[in-house]
CSV table of C-alpha atoms in Angstrom, one decimal:
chain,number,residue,atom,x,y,z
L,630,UNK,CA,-1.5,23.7,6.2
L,631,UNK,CA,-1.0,19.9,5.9
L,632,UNK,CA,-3.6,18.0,8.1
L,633,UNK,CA,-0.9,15.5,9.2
L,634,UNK,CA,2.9,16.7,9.5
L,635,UNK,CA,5.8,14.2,10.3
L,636,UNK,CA,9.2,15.9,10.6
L,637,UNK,CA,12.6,14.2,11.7
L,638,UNK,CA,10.6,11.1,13.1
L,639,UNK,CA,12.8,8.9,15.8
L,640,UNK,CA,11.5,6.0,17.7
L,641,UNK,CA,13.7,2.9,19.1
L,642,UNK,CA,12.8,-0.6,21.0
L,643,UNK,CA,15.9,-1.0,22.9
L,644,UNK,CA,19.1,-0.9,20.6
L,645,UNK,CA,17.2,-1.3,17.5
L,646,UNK,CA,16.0,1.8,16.1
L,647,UNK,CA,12.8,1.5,13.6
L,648,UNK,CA,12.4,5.1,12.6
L,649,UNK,CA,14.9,6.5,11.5
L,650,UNK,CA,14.2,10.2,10.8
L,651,UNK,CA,10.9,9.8,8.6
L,652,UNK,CA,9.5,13.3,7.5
L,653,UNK,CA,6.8,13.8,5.4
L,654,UNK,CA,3.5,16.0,5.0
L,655,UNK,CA,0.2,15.0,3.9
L,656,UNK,CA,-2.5,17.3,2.1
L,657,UNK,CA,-5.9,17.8,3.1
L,658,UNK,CA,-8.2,15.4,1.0
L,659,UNK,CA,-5.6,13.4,-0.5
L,660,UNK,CA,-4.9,9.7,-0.9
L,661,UNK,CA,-1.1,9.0,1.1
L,662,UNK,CA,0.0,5.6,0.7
L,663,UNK,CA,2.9,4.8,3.0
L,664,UNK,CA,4.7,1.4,1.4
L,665,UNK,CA,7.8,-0.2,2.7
L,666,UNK,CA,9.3,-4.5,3.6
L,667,UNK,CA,8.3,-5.7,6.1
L,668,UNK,CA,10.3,-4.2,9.5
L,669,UNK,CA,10.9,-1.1,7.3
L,670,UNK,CA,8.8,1.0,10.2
L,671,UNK,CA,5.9,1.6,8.4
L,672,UNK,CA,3.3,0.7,11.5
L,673,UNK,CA,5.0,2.6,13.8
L,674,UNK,CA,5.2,5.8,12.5
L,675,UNK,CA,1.2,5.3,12.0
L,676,UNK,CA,1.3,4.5,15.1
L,677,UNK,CA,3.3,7.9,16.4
L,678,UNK,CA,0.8,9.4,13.8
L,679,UNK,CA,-2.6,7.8,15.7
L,680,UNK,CA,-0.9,8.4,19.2
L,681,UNK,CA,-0.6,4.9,20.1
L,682,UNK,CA,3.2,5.2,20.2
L,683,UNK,CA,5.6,8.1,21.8
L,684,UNK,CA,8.3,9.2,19.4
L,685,UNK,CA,11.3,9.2,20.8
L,686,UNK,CA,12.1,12.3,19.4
L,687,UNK,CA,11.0,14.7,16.0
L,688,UNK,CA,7.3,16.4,15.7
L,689,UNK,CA,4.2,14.8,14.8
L,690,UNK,CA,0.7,17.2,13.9
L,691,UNK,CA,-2.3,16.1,12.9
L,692,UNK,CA,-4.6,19.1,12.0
L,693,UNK,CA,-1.7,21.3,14.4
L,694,UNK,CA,-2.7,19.0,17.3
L,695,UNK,CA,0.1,16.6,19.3
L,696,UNK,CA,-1.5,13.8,18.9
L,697,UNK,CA,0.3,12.4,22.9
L,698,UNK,CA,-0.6,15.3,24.5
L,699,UNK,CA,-3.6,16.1,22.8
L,700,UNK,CA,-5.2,12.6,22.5
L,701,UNK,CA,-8.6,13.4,22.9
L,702,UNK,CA,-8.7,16.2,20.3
L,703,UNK,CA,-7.5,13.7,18.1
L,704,UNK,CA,-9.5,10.9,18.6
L,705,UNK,CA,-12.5,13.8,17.5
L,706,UNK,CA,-10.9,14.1,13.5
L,707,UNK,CA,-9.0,10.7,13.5
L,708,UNK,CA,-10.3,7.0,12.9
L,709,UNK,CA,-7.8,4.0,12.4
L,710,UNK,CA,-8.5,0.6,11.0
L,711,UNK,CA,-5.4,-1.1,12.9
L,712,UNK,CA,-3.2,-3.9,11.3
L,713,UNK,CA,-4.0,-6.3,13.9
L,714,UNK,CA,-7.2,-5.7,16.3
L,715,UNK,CA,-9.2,-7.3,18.6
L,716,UNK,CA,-12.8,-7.4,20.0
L,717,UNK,CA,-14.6,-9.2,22.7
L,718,UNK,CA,-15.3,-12.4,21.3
L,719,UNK,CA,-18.8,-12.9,22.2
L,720,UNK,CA,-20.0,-9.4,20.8
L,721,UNK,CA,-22.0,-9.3,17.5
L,722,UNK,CA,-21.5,-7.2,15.0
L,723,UNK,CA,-24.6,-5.3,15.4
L,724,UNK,CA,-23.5,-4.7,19.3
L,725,UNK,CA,-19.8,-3.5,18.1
L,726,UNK,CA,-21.1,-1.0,15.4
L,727,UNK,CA,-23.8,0.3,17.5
L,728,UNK,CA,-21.3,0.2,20.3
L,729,UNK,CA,-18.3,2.6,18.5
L,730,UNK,CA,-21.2,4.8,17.4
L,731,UNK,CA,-22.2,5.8,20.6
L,732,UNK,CA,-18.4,7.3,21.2
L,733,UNK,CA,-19.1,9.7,18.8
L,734,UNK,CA,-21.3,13.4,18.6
L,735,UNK,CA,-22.1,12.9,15.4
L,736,UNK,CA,-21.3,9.4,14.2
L,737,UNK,CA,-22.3,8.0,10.2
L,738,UNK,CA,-25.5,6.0,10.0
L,739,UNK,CA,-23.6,2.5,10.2
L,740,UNK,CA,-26.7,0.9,8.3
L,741,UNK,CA,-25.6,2.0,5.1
L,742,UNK,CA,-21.7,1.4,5.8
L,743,UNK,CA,-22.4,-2.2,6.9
L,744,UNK,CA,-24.4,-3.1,4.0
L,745,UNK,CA,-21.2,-1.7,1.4
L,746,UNK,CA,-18.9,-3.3,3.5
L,747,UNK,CA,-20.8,-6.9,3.4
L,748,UNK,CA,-21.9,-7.1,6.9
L,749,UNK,CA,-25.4,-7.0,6.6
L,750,UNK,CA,-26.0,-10.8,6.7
L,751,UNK,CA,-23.4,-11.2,9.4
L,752,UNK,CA,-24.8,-8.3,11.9
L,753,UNK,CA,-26.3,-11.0,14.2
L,754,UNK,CA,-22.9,-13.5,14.4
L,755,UNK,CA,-20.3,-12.6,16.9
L,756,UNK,CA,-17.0,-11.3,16.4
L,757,UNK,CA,-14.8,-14.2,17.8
L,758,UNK,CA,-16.7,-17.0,15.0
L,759,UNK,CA,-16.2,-14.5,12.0
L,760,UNK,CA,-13.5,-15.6,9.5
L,761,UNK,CA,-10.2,-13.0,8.9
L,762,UNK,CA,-12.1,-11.2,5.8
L,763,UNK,CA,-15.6,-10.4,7.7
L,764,UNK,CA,-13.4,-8.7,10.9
L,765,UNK,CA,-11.5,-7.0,8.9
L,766,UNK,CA,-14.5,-5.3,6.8
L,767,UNK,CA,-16.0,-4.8,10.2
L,768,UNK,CA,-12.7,-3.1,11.5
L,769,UNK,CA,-12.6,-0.8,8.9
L,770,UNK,CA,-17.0,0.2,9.1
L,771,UNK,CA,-15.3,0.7,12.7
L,772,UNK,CA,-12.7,3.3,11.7
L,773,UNK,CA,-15.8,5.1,9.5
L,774,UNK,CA,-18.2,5.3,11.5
L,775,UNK,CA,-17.4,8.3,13.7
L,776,UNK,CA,-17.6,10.2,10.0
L,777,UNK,CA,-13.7,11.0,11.2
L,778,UNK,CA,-11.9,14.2,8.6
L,779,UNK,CA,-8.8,11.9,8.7
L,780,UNK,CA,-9.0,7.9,8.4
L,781,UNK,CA,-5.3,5.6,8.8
L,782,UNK,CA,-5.9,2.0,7.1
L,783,UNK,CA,-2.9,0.0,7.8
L,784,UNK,CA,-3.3,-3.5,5.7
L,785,UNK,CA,-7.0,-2.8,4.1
L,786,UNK,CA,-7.7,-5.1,2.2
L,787,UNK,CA,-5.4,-7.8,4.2
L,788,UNK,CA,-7.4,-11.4,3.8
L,789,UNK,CA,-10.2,-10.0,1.5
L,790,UNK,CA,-11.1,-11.3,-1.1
L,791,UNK,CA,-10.8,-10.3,-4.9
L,792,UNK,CA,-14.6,-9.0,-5.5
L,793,UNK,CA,-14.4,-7.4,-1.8
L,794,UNK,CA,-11.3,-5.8,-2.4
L,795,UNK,CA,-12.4,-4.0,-5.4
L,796,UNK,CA,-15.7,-3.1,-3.6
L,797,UNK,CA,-13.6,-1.9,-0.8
L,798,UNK,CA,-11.3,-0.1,-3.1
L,799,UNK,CA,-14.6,2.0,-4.2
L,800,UNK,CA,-15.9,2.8,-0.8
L,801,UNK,CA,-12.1,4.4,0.2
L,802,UNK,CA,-12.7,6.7,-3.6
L,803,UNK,CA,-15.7,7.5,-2.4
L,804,UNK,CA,-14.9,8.9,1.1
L,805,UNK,CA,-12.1,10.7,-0.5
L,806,UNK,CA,-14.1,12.4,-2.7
L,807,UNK,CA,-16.6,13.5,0.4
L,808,UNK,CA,-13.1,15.5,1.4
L,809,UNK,CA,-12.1,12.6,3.6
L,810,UNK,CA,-8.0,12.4,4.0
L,811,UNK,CA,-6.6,9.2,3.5
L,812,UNK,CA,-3.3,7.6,4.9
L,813,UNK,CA,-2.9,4.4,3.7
L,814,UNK,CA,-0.3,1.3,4.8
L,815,UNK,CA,-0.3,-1.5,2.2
L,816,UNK,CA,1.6,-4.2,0.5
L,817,UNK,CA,-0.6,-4.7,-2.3
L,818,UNK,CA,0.8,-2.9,-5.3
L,819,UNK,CA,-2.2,-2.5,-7.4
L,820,UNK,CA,-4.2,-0.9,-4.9
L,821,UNK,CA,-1.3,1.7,-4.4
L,822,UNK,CA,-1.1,2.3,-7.9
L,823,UNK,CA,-5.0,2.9,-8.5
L,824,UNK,CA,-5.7,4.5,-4.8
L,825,UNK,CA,-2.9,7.0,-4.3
L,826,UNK,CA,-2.4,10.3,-5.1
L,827,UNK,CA,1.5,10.1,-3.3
L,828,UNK,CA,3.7,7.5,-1.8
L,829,UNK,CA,6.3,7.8,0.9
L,830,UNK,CA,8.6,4.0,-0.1
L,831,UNK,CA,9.7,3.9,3.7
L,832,UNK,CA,13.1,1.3,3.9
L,833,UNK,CA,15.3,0.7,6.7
L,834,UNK,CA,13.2,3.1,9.3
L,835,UNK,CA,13.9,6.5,6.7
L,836,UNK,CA,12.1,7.7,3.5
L,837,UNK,CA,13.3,5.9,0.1
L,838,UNK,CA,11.5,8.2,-2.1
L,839,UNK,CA,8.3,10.2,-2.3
L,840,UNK,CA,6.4,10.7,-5.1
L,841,UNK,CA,3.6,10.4,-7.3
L,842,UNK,CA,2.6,6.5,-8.2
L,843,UNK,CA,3.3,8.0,-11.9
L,844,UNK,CA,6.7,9.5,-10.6
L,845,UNK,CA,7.9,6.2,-8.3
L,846,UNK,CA,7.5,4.2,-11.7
L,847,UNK,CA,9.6,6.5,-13.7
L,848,UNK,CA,12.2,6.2,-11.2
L,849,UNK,CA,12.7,2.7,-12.4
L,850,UNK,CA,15.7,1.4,-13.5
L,851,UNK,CA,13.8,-0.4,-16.7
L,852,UNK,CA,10.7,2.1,-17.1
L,853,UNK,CA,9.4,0.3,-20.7
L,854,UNK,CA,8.9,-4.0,-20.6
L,855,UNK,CA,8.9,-5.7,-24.1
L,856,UNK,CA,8.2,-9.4,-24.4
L,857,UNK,CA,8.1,-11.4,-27.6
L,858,UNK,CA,8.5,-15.2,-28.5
L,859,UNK,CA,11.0,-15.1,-31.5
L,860,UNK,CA,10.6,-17.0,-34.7
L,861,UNK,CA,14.1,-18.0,-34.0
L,862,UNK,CA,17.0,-17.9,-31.1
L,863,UNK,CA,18.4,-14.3,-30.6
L,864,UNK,CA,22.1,-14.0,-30.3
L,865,UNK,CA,22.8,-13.3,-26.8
L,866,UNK,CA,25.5,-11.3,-27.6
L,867,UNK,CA,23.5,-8.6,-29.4
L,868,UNK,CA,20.5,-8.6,-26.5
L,869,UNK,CA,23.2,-7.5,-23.9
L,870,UNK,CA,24.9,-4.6,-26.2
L,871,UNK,CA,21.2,-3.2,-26.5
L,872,UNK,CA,20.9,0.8,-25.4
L,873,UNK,CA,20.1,1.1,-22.2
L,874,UNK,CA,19.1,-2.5,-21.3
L,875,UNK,CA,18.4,-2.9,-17.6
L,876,UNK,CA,17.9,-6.8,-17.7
L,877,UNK,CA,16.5,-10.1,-19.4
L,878,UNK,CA,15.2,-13.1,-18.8
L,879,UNK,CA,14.0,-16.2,-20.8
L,880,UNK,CA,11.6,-18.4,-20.2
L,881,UNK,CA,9.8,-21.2,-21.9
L,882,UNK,CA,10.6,-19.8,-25.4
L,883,UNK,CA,10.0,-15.9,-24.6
L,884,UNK,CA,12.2,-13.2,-24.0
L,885,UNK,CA,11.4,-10.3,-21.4
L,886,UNK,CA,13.8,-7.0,-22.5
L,887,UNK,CA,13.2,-4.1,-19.7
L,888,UNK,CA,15.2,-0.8,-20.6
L,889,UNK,CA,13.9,2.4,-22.1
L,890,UNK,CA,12.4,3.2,-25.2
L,891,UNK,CA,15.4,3.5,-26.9
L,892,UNK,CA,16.1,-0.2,-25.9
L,893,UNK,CA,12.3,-1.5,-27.4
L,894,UNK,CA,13.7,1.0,-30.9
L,895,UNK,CA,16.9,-1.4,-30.9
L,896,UNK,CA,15.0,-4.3,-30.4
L,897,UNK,CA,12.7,-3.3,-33.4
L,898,UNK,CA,16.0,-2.7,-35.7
L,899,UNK,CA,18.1,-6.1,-34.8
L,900,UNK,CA,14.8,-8.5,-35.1
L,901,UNK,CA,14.4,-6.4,-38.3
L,902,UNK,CA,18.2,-6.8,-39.2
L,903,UNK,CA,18.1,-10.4,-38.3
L,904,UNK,CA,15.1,-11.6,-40.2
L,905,UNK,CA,13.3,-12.7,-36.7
L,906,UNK,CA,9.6,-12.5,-36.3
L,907,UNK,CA,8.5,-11.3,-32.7
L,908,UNK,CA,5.5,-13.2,-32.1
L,909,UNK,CA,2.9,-12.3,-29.2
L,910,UNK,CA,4.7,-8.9,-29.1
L,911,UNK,CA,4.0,-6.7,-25.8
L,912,UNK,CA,5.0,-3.7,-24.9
L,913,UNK,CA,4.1,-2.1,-21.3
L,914,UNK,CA,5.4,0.5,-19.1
L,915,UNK,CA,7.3,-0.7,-15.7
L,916,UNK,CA,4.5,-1.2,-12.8
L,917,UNK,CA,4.7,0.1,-9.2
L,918,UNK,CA,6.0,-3.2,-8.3
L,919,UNK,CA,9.1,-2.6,-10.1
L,920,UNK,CA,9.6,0.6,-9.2
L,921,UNK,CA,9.8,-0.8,-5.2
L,922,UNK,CA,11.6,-3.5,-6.4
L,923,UNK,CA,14.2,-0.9,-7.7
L,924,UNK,CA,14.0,1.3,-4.6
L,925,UNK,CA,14.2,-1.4,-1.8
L,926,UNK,CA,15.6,-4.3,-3.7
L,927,UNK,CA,12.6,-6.7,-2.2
L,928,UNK,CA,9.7,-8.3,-3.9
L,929,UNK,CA,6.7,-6.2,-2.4
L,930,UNK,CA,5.4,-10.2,-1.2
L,931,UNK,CA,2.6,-10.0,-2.8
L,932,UNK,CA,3.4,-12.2,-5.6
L,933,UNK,CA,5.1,-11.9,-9.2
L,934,UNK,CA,6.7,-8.5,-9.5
L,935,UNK,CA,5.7,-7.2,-12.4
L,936,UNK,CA,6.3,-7.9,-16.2
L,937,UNK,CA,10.2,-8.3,-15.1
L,938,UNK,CA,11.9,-10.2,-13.0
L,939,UNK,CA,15.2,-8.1,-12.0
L,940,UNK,CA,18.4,-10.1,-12.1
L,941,UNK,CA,20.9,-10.2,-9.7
L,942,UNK,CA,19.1,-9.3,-7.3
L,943,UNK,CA,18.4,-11.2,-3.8
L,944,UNK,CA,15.7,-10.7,-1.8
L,945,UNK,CA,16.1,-10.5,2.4
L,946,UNK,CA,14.2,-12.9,4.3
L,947,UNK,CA,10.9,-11.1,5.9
L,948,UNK,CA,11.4,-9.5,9.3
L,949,UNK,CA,8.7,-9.3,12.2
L,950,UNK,CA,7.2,-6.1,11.7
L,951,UNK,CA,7.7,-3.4,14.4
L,952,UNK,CA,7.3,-5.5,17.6
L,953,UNK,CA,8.8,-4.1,20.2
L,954,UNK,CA,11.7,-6.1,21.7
């Protein structure tokens, strides 16, 4: 059986509705990344998930349990690194780990978990002078330290830095492989790609696909990126009647092809035809990045997209995410 179970999720602020039928079931001791835009309804269905929200209607089980009506039995299994989370200012670090311990029967030495997390030089400052990157390591020893069979991270590494995240990255591999099960929220491509072992793409409240990392990317539109600088100009004409050609773009001299592998054959056989030398030639598979691009039609908002930019396509402005009116 599925340690969590979302089926036909429903949930509304006023007119607006946010989730709009989500269903989706995650397997004991695996890595679920849950991606979407901002607004898409990603935190609140986490939310209806952790029990913080009421679903307006559909069937939410974590390990069988409701977890509305059967809170309590939840808050035993379940530990949640919120997206935004606040503690009492003038408690130390020391004070809130030894603090959430104490909730627990049998709670993680938070010792250890503090020092892989960073906080061990910080255990004596309180929370309200730590900057964005030390609460949100501490918020996540937080959701650990009850030694919890299910953990929800929505936004982990959110304001951390590049050496941290990658540390951080490391901790979650290694509570996965201690049969921990892992839903994760994120915007940050890469650490879908190398965390995940399945993505629900959530757009416009309901489930855009869901799939392997592997099997989101070969959904793409242009699955196979070539880039070259040519020895000389290319006639436009014969880049667009390429097979299978998805888009391209120039810039600064180079020319970015994304298609298939027929297209990348093609482009072999016309720079051959035409005497052009490709210099700096690269060829890569699409990224994750693309593949949301393709699903959503938004820029994940993390930064450049991928090998490819796609043309013709707009992005819609960011919307607040899941406030209720």
């Amino acid at each position: 059986m599925p340690v969590i179970e979302v089926t036909d999720l429903r949930k509304s602020y006023g007119a607006r509705p946010v989730v709009d039928g989500v269903s989706f079931a995650v397997e004991e001791g695996e890595i679920f990344g849950v991606l979407g835009p901002n607004g898409a309804g990603k935190t609140t269905t986490v939310e209806c998930v952790e029990g913080l929200r009421v679903p307006d209607s559909g069937r939410v089980r974590v390990t069988g349990l409701d977890p509305v009506t059967d809170h309590d039995a939840v808050a035993d299994v379940l530990g949640a690194q919120l997206q935004r989370s606040e503690l009492q200012a003038k408690l130390t670090v020391r004070e809130a780990l030894e603090l959430y311990a104490a909730f627990y029967p049998r709670p993680v030495d938070w010792r250890p978990l503090a020092e892989r997390l960073g906080l061990t030089p910080h255990l004596n400052n309180r929370f309200g002078k730590l900057s964005g990157g030390q609460k949100q390591r501490l918020s996540i020893a937080l959701a650990l330290i009850g030694d919890p069979r299910i953990v929800v991270l929505d936004e982990l590494t959110t304001g951390l830095d590049p050496r941290a995240r990658r540390d951080t990255w490391e901790l979650i591999e290694d509570i996965r492989a201690n049969g921990v099960t892992v839903l994760l929220v994120t915007h940050f491509m890469e650490e879908a790609q190398r965390l995940c072992d399945r993505i629900a793409v959530i757009d416009k409240g309901r489930v855009a696909a869901l799939d392997t990392p592997a099997g989101l990317i070969r959904r793409s539109a242009g699955a196979t990126v070539m880039g070259f600088t040519p020895s000389a100009p290319l006639d436009d004409r014969d880049l667009n009647g390429l097979p299978a050609l998805v888009s391209i773009e120039h810039r600064d001299g180079r020319v970015t092809l994304s298609g298939t592998d027929e297209t990348v054959n093609a482009v072999i056989t016309l720079l051959a035809r035409t005497r052009v030398t490709a210099h700096q030639l690269r060829v890569t598979d699409a990224t994750l990045d693309d593949a949301f691009l393709d699903l959503t039609g938004q820029d994940s908002g993390t930064g450049p997209t991928g090998a490819t930019q796609r043309a013709n396509t707009t992005d819609r402005p960011d919307t607040t995410e899941e406030v209720p009116a």
